[in-house]
Every structure is written in C-alpha cells, then in structure tokens.
C-alpha cells in the first residue's frame, strides 16, 4: 500500500478467478457459460465496492510513476500467486492429508516471512519480547496469547483450512469467488465489535453483485 492506492491494490489483487478461467480457456479446457459470466459479474461487484467513498482519502497514488507501477505489478502478481496456489492445492488436496498440507503450508510461509524480516532489517529476535520476539505471542496478555489463539482457531482452522478442505470437492475458481466475499463478512464483523460502521448503499450494491456472481459460478458446477 506504500506503492499504490488501496483501490488499485484491491482490484488487482482479486483477479484470481479471472486468471484461472483465462488459463483454462487458453489451455483448451472447457469453460462453462455461468462460470465465465459469474466471474465477470463478481469482479464487477468488487469494482463497485471500490467506488464507494472511504473514510480517509486514498485517491492519490505515489507521486513517482515508476513506484506506482511497481505497486500495481506487485498487486497483480498477488492474484497470479493466488491462482497458482489454488490450482496446486486442488491437485494436491486429494493426495495429501489436510493436517500435513497445513503443516507444510505454514512452515514454508512462516520461514519465508522470518527470512524476509531479517533481510529487510525489521526488528526481530529469538525471545519472548511482546513486540519483537518470535515467541512474544505466548505472553499471557489480553492482546497476545488470546488473540493468537483466536487467529489460530478461527482464522486458520475454520478459514484457511476450510478453503483447503473443500478443494477436494470444488473447482479453484469457485473457491476464488467465495474469497471475494471476505470483505463483506469483515464489514459485518467490524460493525459487530464496534471498530467500524456498516457500509453505505454503494458497497451494499457491490456486495450483492459479488454474491450473485459467486452463486452463478457455484451453480455452474
């Protein structure tokens, strides 16, 4: 977000469903009518959501055009990576136990993140320090261990593991469309705990279009 705007990041980072369908078409695989139309409808809904007025001004991209372009490329590569991740997960899921899959996934991601933090010069140490320690999350404080347990159980077991589990039964494009509805759920959760307000009518309209597109993709299979 330091290199591009929130709107650009949201749009370019949520193209996984279109990339998957595009690759299927190029490779000569069958693309169902409702599958293709539903992906376009869902992405149109995401575009509508980004047109809603925000609480803070996020309209200005970085003044350096090269940095802005770099940010957009990184956001688009996030979509490409998501499409590749979902496609590979679909192929591996029937052959690999869900526990082993999640163990390998989080081992690789946590190790990669640690290496990046070290090379980026970010403060990190092998200690129980609540702010910079690798094991700081184990501190029995309200904003450390309880939050980590919530993230592990709700976000990872129900969320990430849930996506991987259904890969055994659904096409990657279906999962990528469902992922577009995460901001909708997040807005309700934020309003429920009092950290944000409910969105305006533009966002509601965009959310409805996203749900419609997702329903079309799911019903196509």
PDB file of C-alpha atoms in Angstrom:
ATOM      1  CA  UNK A   1       0.000   0.000   0.000  1.00  0.00           C
ATOM      2  CA  UNK A   2       3.035   2.290   0.196  1.00  0.00           C
ATOM      3  CA  UNK A   3       3.479   1.870  -3.563  1.00  0.00           C
ATOM      4  CA  UNK A   4      -0.101   2.029  -4.844  1.00  0.00           C
ATOM      5  CA  UNK A   5      -3.612   3.021  -3.797  1.00  0.00           C
ATOM      6  CA  UNK A   6      -5.996   0.868  -1.776  1.00  0.00           C
ATOM      7  CA  UNK A   7      -8.407   0.737  -4.719  1.00  0.00           C
ATOM      8  CA  UNK A   8      -5.757  -0.477  -7.153  1.00  0.00           C
ATOM      9  CA  UNK A   9      -4.465  -2.997  -4.637  1.00  0.00           C
ATOM     10  CA  UNK A  10      -7.947  -4.408  -4.039  1.00  0.00           C
ATOM     11  CA  UNK A  11      -8.800  -4.692  -7.727  1.00  0.00           C
ATOM     12  CA  UNK A  12      -5.502  -6.088  -8.965  1.00  0.00           C
ATOM     13  CA  UNK A  13      -5.117  -8.496  -6.041  1.00  0.00           C
ATOM     14  CA  UNK A  14      -8.563 -10.059  -6.624  1.00  0.00           C
ATOM     15  CA  UNK A  15      -8.222 -11.219 -10.212  1.00  0.00           C
ATOM     16  CA  UNK A  16      -7.566 -14.864  -9.324  1.00  0.00           C
ATOM     17  CA  UNK A  17     -10.913 -16.127 -10.636  1.00  0.00           C
ATOM     18  CA  UNK A  18     -10.465 -14.362 -13.976  1.00  0.00           C
ATOM     19  CA  UNK A  19      -6.865 -15.606 -14.264  1.00  0.00           C
ATOM     20  CA  UNK A  20      -7.941 -19.206 -13.577  1.00  0.00           C
ATOM     21  CA  UNK A  21     -10.728 -19.034 -16.162  1.00  0.00           C
ATOM     22  CA  UNK A  22      -8.429 -17.317 -18.675  1.00  0.00           C
ATOM     23  CA  UNK A  23      -5.803 -20.043 -18.254  1.00  0.00           C
ATOM     24  CA  UNK A  24      -8.444 -22.745 -18.657  1.00  0.00           C
ATOM     25  CA  UNK A  25      -9.601 -21.119 -21.903  1.00  0.00           C
ATOM     26  CA  UNK A  26      -6.061 -20.712 -23.277  1.00  0.00           C
ATOM     27  CA  UNK A  27      -5.178 -24.307 -22.414  1.00  0.00           C
ATOM     28  CA  UNK A  28      -8.258 -25.578 -24.230  1.00  0.00           C
ATOM     29  CA  UNK A  29     -10.197 -26.650 -21.148  1.00  0.00           C
ATOM     30  CA  UNK A  30     -13.947 -26.237 -21.035  1.00  0.00           C
ATOM     31  CA  UNK A  31     -15.221 -23.001 -19.514  1.00  0.00           C
ATOM     32  CA  UNK A  32     -18.888 -23.181 -18.595  1.00  0.00           C
ATOM     33  CA  UNK A  33     -21.117 -20.250 -19.531  1.00  0.00           C
ATOM     34  CA  UNK A  34     -22.240 -19.416 -15.993  1.00  0.00           C
ATOM     35  CA  UNK A  35     -18.686 -19.915 -14.752  1.00  0.00           C
ATOM     36  CA  UNK A  36     -17.260 -17.250 -17.058  1.00  0.00           C
ATOM     37  CA  UNK A  37     -20.156 -14.828 -16.685  1.00  0.00           C
ATOM     38  CA  UNK A  38     -20.267 -15.312 -12.921  1.00  0.00           C
ATOM     39  CA  UNK A  39     -16.565 -14.495 -12.570  1.00  0.00           C
ATOM     40  CA  UNK A  40     -17.035 -11.288 -14.568  1.00  0.00           C
ATOM     41  CA  UNK A  41     -20.140 -10.368 -12.539  1.00  0.00           C
ATOM     42  CA  UNK A  42     -18.333 -10.993  -9.248  1.00  0.00           C
ATOM     43  CA  UNK A  43     -15.364  -8.885 -10.311  1.00  0.00           C
ATOM     44  CA  UNK A  44     -17.757  -6.115 -11.414  1.00  0.00           C
ATOM     45  CA  UNK A  45     -19.219  -6.184  -7.909  1.00  0.00           C
ATOM     46  CA  UNK A  46     -15.734  -5.772  -6.452  1.00  0.00           C
ATOM     47  CA  UNK A  47     -15.227  -2.749  -8.717  1.00  0.00           C
ATOM     48  CA  UNK A  48     -18.497  -1.247  -7.449  1.00  0.00           C
ATOM     49  CA  UNK A  49     -17.302  -1.706  -3.861  1.00  0.00           C
ATOM     50  CA  UNK A  50     -14.079   0.169  -4.582  1.00  0.00           C
ATOM     51  CA  UNK A  51     -16.066   3.147  -5.931  1.00  0.00           C
ATOM     52  CA  UNK A  52     -17.713   3.679  -2.551  1.00  0.00           C
ATOM     53  CA  UNK A  53     -16.474   6.763  -0.653  1.00  0.00           C
ATOM     54  CA  UNK A  54     -13.900   5.907   2.009  1.00  0.00           C
ATOM     55  CA  UNK A  55     -13.415   7.448   5.445  1.00  0.00           C
ATOM     56  CA  UNK A  56      -9.925   8.562   4.521  1.00  0.00           C
ATOM     57  CA  UNK A  57      -8.504   9.938   1.303  1.00  0.00           C
ATOM     58  CA  UNK A  58      -6.836   7.171  -0.610  1.00  0.00           C
ATOM     59  CA  UNK A  59      -7.228   8.555  -4.090  1.00  0.00           C
ATOM     60  CA  UNK A  60      -3.655   9.675  -4.573  1.00  0.00           C
ATOM     61  CA  UNK A  61      -1.139   7.193  -5.827  1.00  0.00           C
ATOM     62  CA  UNK A  62       2.555   7.748  -5.104  1.00  0.00           C
ATOM     63  CA  UNK A  63       3.934  10.760  -6.966  1.00  0.00           C
ATOM     64  CA  UNK A  64       6.650   8.601  -8.543  1.00  0.00           C
ATOM     65  CA  UNK A  65       5.033   6.897 -11.533  1.00  0.00           C
ATOM     66  CA  UNK A  66       7.563   4.068 -11.502  1.00  0.00           C
ATOM     67  CA  UNK A  67       6.787   3.277  -7.869  1.00  0.00           C
ATOM     68  CA  UNK A  68       3.051   3.326  -8.586  1.00  0.00           C
ATOM     69  CA  UNK A  69       3.541   0.932 -11.498  1.00  0.00           C
ATOM     70  CA  UNK A  70       5.676  -1.327  -9.311  1.00  0.00           C
ATOM     71  CA  UNK A  71       2.928  -1.387  -6.694  1.00  0.00           C
ATOM     72  CA  UNK A  72       0.328  -2.305  -9.309  1.00  0.00           C
ATOM     73  CA  UNK A  73       2.549  -5.084 -10.667  1.00  0.00           C
ATOM     74  CA  UNK A  74       3.051  -6.499  -7.164  1.00  0.00           C
ATOM     75  CA  UNK A  75      -0.718  -6.434  -6.562  1.00  0.00           C
ATOM     76  CA  UNK A  76      -1.337  -8.233  -9.862  1.00  0.00           C
ATOM     77  CA  UNK A  77       1.343 -10.816  -9.030  1.00  0.00           C
ATOM     78  CA  UNK A  78      -0.593 -11.469  -5.813  1.00  0.00           C
ATOM     79  CA  UNK A  79      -3.552 -12.531  -7.971  1.00  0.00           C
ATOM     80  CA  UNK A  80      -1.312 -14.729 -10.110  1.00  0.00           C
ATOM     81  CA  UNK A  81       0.140 -16.328  -6.975  1.00  0.00           C
ATOM     82  CA  UNK A  82      -3.337 -16.917  -5.542  1.00  0.00           C
ATOM     83  CA  UNK A  83      -4.469 -18.549  -8.785  1.00  0.00           C
ATOM     84  CA  UNK A  84      -1.390 -20.807  -8.800  1.00  0.00           C
ATOM     85  CA  UNK A  85      -1.844 -21.620  -5.103  1.00  0.00           C
ATOM     86  CA  UNK A  86      -5.497 -22.612  -5.539  1.00  0.00           C
ATOM     87  CA  UNK A  87      -4.766 -24.664  -8.640  1.00  0.00           C
ATOM     88  CA  UNK A  88      -1.906 -26.558  -6.985  1.00  0.00           C
ATOM     89  CA  UNK A  89      -3.940 -27.054  -3.819  1.00  0.00           C
ATOM     90  CA  UNK A  90      -6.720 -28.576  -5.900  1.00  0.00           C
ATOM     91  CA  UNK A  91      -4.288 -31.128  -7.380  1.00  0.00           C
ATOM     92  CA  UNK A  92      -2.600 -31.931  -4.061  1.00  0.00           C
ATOM     93  CA  UNK A  93      -5.593 -31.983  -1.724  1.00  0.00           C
ATOM     94  CA  UNK A  94      -6.961 -35.435  -2.733  1.00  0.00           C
ATOM     95  CA  UNK A  95      -3.462 -36.919  -2.290  1.00  0.00           C
ATOM     96  CA  UNK A  96      -2.289 -35.187   0.901  1.00  0.00           C
ATOM     97  CA  UNK A  97      -3.849 -35.302   4.360  1.00  0.00           C
ATOM     98  CA  UNK A  98      -5.258 -31.930   5.455  1.00  0.00           C
ATOM     99  CA  UNK A  99      -3.061 -31.818   8.592  1.00  0.00           C
ATOM    100  CA  UNK A 100       0.129 -32.497   6.630  1.00  0.00           C
ATOM    101  CA  UNK A 101      -0.888 -29.965   3.977  1.00  0.00           C
ATOM    102  CA  UNK A 102      -1.465 -27.223   6.559  1.00  0.00           C
ATOM    103  CA  UNK A 103       1.750 -28.091   8.419  1.00  0.00           C
ATOM    104  CA  UNK A 104       3.837 -27.758   5.253  1.00  0.00           C
ATOM    105  CA  UNK A 105       1.983 -24.607   4.208  1.00  0.00           C
ATOM    106  CA  UNK A 106       2.510 -22.742   7.482  1.00  0.00           C
ATOM    107  CA  UNK A 107       6.083 -23.990   7.884  1.00  0.00           C
ATOM    108  CA  UNK A 108       7.041 -22.585   4.489  1.00  0.00           C
ATOM    109  CA  UNK A 109       5.121 -19.322   4.971  1.00  0.00           C
ATOM    110  CA  UNK A 110       6.471 -18.637   8.481  1.00  0.00           C
ATOM    111  CA  UNK A 111      10.044 -19.453   7.447  1.00  0.00           C
ATOM    112  CA  UNK A 112       9.776 -17.236   4.370  1.00  0.00           C
ATOM    113  CA  UNK A 113       8.366 -14.394   6.472  1.00  0.00           C
ATOM    114  CA  UNK A 114      11.165 -14.716   9.018  1.00  0.00           C
ATOM    115  CA  UNK A 115      13.844 -14.647   6.290  1.00  0.00           C
ATOM    116  CA  UNK A 116      12.222 -11.592   4.715  1.00  0.00           C
ATOM    117  CA  UNK A 117      12.104  -9.762   8.039  1.00  0.00           C
ATOM    118  CA  UNK A 118      15.805 -10.436   8.616  1.00  0.00           C
ATOM    119  CA  UNK A 119      16.840  -9.258   5.145  1.00  0.00           C
ATOM    120  CA  UNK A 120      14.522  -6.239   5.348  1.00  0.00           C
ATOM    121  CA  UNK A 121      16.152  -5.171   8.597  1.00  0.00           C
ATOM    122  CA  UNK A 122      12.975  -5.342  10.643  1.00  0.00           C
ATOM    123  CA  UNK A 123      13.423  -5.766  14.408  1.00  0.00           C
ATOM    124  CA  UNK A 124      13.057  -9.435  15.327  1.00  0.00           C
ATOM    125  CA  UNK A 125      14.764 -11.594  17.933  1.00  0.00           C
ATOM    126  CA  UNK A 126      14.578 -15.106  19.379  1.00  0.00           C
ATOM    127  CA  UNK A 127      12.864 -14.133  22.618  1.00  0.00           C
ATOM    128  CA  UNK A 128       9.532 -13.743  24.367  1.00  0.00           C
ATOM    129  CA  UNK A 129       9.546  -9.976  23.907  1.00  0.00           C
ATOM    130  CA  UNK A 130       5.893  -8.962  23.289  1.00  0.00           C
ATOM    131  CA  UNK A 131       6.760  -6.713  20.342  1.00  0.00           C
ATOM    132  CA  UNK A 132       9.830  -8.073  18.537  1.00  0.00           C
ATOM    133  CA  UNK A 133      10.217 -11.606  19.919  1.00  0.00           C
ATOM    134  CA  UNK A 134       9.366 -14.630  17.781  1.00  0.00           C
ATOM    135  CA  UNK A 135       7.653 -16.137  20.798  1.00  0.00           C
ATOM    136  CA  UNK A 136       6.101 -12.897  22.032  1.00  0.00           C
ATOM    137  CA  UNK A 137       2.651 -14.186  21.164  1.00  0.00           C
ATOM    138  CA  UNK A 138       2.944 -16.651  24.077  1.00  0.00           C
ATOM    139  CA  UNK A 139       2.765 -13.853  26.660  1.00  0.00           C
ATOM    140  CA  UNK A 140      -0.420 -14.276  28.769  1.00  0.00           C
ATOM    141  CA  UNK A 141      -1.614 -10.771  27.974  1.00  0.00           C
ATOM    142  CA  UNK A 142      -5.012  -9.849  26.568  1.00  0.00           C
ATOM    143  CA  UNK A 143      -3.589  -8.651  23.254  1.00  0.00           C
ATOM    144  CA  UNK A 144      -1.132 -11.524  22.767  1.00  0.00           C
ATOM    145  CA  UNK A 145      -1.979 -15.163  23.605  1.00  0.00           C
ATOM    146  CA  UNK A 146      -5.810 -14.857  23.458  1.00  0.00           C
ATOM    147  CA  UNK A 147      -5.654 -13.079  20.099  1.00  0.00           C
ATOM    148  CA  UNK A 148      -3.181 -15.635  18.759  1.00  0.00           C
ATOM    149  CA  UNK A 149      -5.443 -18.488  19.830  1.00  0.00           C
ATOM    150  CA  UNK A 150      -8.391 -16.781  18.136  1.00  0.00           C
ATOM    151  CA  UNK A 151      -6.370 -16.314  14.940  1.00  0.00           C
ATOM    152  CA  UNK A 152      -5.170 -19.915  15.030  1.00  0.00           C
ATOM    153  CA  UNK A 153      -8.554 -21.495  15.700  1.00  0.00           C
ATOM    154  CA  UNK A 154     -10.980 -19.234  13.852  1.00  0.00           C
ATOM    155  CA  UNK A 155      -8.879 -17.724  11.063  1.00  0.00           C
ATOM    156  CA  UNK A 156      -6.612 -20.675  10.318  1.00  0.00           C
ATOM    157  CA  UNK A 157      -8.616 -23.787  11.257  1.00  0.00           C
ATOM    158  CA  UNK A 158     -12.008 -22.529  10.094  1.00  0.00           C
ATOM    159  CA  UNK A 159     -10.762 -20.138   7.417  1.00  0.00           C
ATOM    160  CA  UNK A 160      -7.574 -21.299   5.707  1.00  0.00           C
ATOM    161  CA  UNK A 161      -8.005 -24.994   6.497  1.00  0.00           C
ATOM    162  CA  UNK A 162     -11.633 -24.725   5.426  1.00  0.00           C
ATOM    163  CA  UNK A 163     -10.621 -23.459   1.992  1.00  0.00           C
ATOM    164  CA  UNK A 164      -8.090 -26.273   1.627  1.00  0.00           C
ATOM    165  CA  UNK A 165     -10.554 -28.922   2.798  1.00  0.00           C
ATOM    166  CA  UNK A 166     -13.221 -28.023   0.235  1.00  0.00           C
ATOM    167  CA  UNK A 167     -10.604 -28.071  -2.539  1.00  0.00           C
ATOM    168  CA  UNK A 168     -11.227 -31.809  -2.617  1.00  0.00           C
ATOM    169  CA  UNK A 169     -14.763 -31.172  -3.829  1.00  0.00           C
ATOM    170  CA  UNK A 170     -14.819 -27.769  -5.595  1.00  0.00           C
ATOM    171  CA  UNK A 171     -13.016 -26.192  -8.524  1.00  0.00           C
ATOM    172  CA  UNK A 172     -10.402 -23.499  -7.691  1.00  0.00           C
ATOM    173  CA  UNK A 173     -12.472 -20.810  -9.430  1.00  0.00           C
ATOM    174  CA  UNK A 174     -15.353 -21.495  -7.022  1.00  0.00           C
ATOM    175  CA  UNK A 175     -13.060 -21.001  -4.023  1.00  0.00           C
ATOM    176  CA  UNK A 176     -11.583 -17.815  -5.517  1.00  0.00           C
ATOM    177  CA  UNK A 177     -15.092 -16.412  -5.995  1.00  0.00           C
ATOM    178  CA  UNK A 178     -16.051 -17.220  -2.414  1.00  0.00           C
ATOM    179  CA  UNK A 179     -12.895 -15.411  -1.272  1.00  0.00           C
ATOM    180  CA  UNK A 180     -14.276 -12.247  -2.882  1.00  0.00           C
ATOM    181  CA  UNK A 181     -16.960 -12.236  -0.189  1.00  0.00           C
ATOM    182  CA  UNK A 182     -14.416 -11.928   2.636  1.00  0.00           C
ATOM    183  CA  UNK A 183     -14.669  -8.095   2.729  1.00  0.00           C
ATOM    184  CA  UNK A 184     -18.459  -8.435   3.111  1.00  0.00           C
ATOM    185  CA  UNK A 185     -18.103 -10.665   6.157  1.00  0.00           C
ATOM    186  CA  UNK A 186     -15.321  -8.438   7.510  1.00  0.00           C
ATOM    187  CA  UNK A 187     -17.574  -5.361   7.364  1.00  0.00           C
ATOM    188  CA  UNK A 188     -20.238  -7.110   9.455  1.00  0.00           C
ATOM    189  CA  UNK A 189     -17.649  -8.384  11.950  1.00  0.00           C
ATOM    190  CA  UNK A 190     -16.136  -4.918  12.264  1.00  0.00           C
ATOM    191  CA  UNK A 191     -19.543  -3.366  12.910  1.00  0.00           C
ATOM    192  CA  UNK A 192     -20.421  -6.102  15.410  1.00  0.00           C
ATOM    193  CA  UNK A 193     -17.351  -5.430  17.573  1.00  0.00           C
ATOM    194  CA  UNK A 194     -17.623  -1.657  17.179  1.00  0.00           C
ATOM    195  CA  UNK A 195     -14.417  -0.963  15.269  1.00  0.00           C
ATOM    196  CA  UNK A 196     -16.144   0.170  12.075  1.00  0.00           C
ATOM    197  CA  UNK A 197     -19.544   1.210  10.772  1.00  0.00           C
ATOM    198  CA  UNK A 198     -21.756  -0.589   8.297  1.00  0.00           C
ATOM    199  CA  UNK A 199     -21.013   0.308   4.663  1.00  0.00           C
ATOM    200  CA  UNK A 200     -23.105   2.648   2.514  1.00  0.00           C
ATOM    201  CA  UNK A 201     -25.546   1.730  -0.225  1.00  0.00           C
ATOM    202  CA  UNK A 202     -22.847   1.603  -2.922  1.00  0.00           C
ATOM    203  CA  UNK A 203     -20.963  -1.066  -1.020  1.00  0.00           C
ATOM    204  CA  UNK A 204     -24.200  -2.944  -0.345  1.00  0.00           C
ATOM    205  CA  UNK A 205     -24.931  -2.920  -4.083  1.00  0.00           C
ATOM    206  CA  UNK A 206     -21.422  -4.129  -4.903  1.00  0.00           C
ATOM    207  CA  UNK A 207     -21.672  -6.853  -2.268  1.00  0.00           C
ATOM    208  CA  UNK A 208     -24.968  -8.036  -3.756  1.00  0.00           C
ATOM    209  CA  UNK A 209     -23.358  -8.268  -7.200  1.00  0.00           C
ATOM    210  CA  UNK A 210     -20.412 -10.227  -5.762  1.00  0.00           C
ATOM    211  CA  UNK A 211     -22.824 -12.680  -4.107  1.00  0.00           C
ATOM    212  CA  UNK A 212     -24.752 -13.015  -7.389  1.00  0.00           C
ATOM    213  CA  UNK A 213     -21.557 -13.732  -9.338  1.00  0.00           C
ATOM    214  CA  UNK A 214     -20.405 -16.263  -6.739  1.00  0.00           C
ATOM    215  CA  UNK A 215     -23.784 -18.016  -6.852  1.00  0.00           C
ATOM    216  CA  UNK A 216     -23.554 -18.232 -10.662  1.00  0.00           C
ATOM    217  CA  UNK A 217     -20.088 -19.801 -10.520  1.00  0.00           C
ATOM    218  CA  UNK A 218     -21.096 -22.279  -7.818  1.00  0.00           C
ATOM    219  CA  UNK A 219     -24.296 -23.278  -9.630  1.00  0.00           C
ATOM    220  CA  UNK A 220     -22.362 -23.796 -12.898  1.00  0.00           C
ATOM    221  CA  UNK A 221     -20.605 -26.836 -11.469  1.00  0.00           C
TER     222      UNK A 221
END
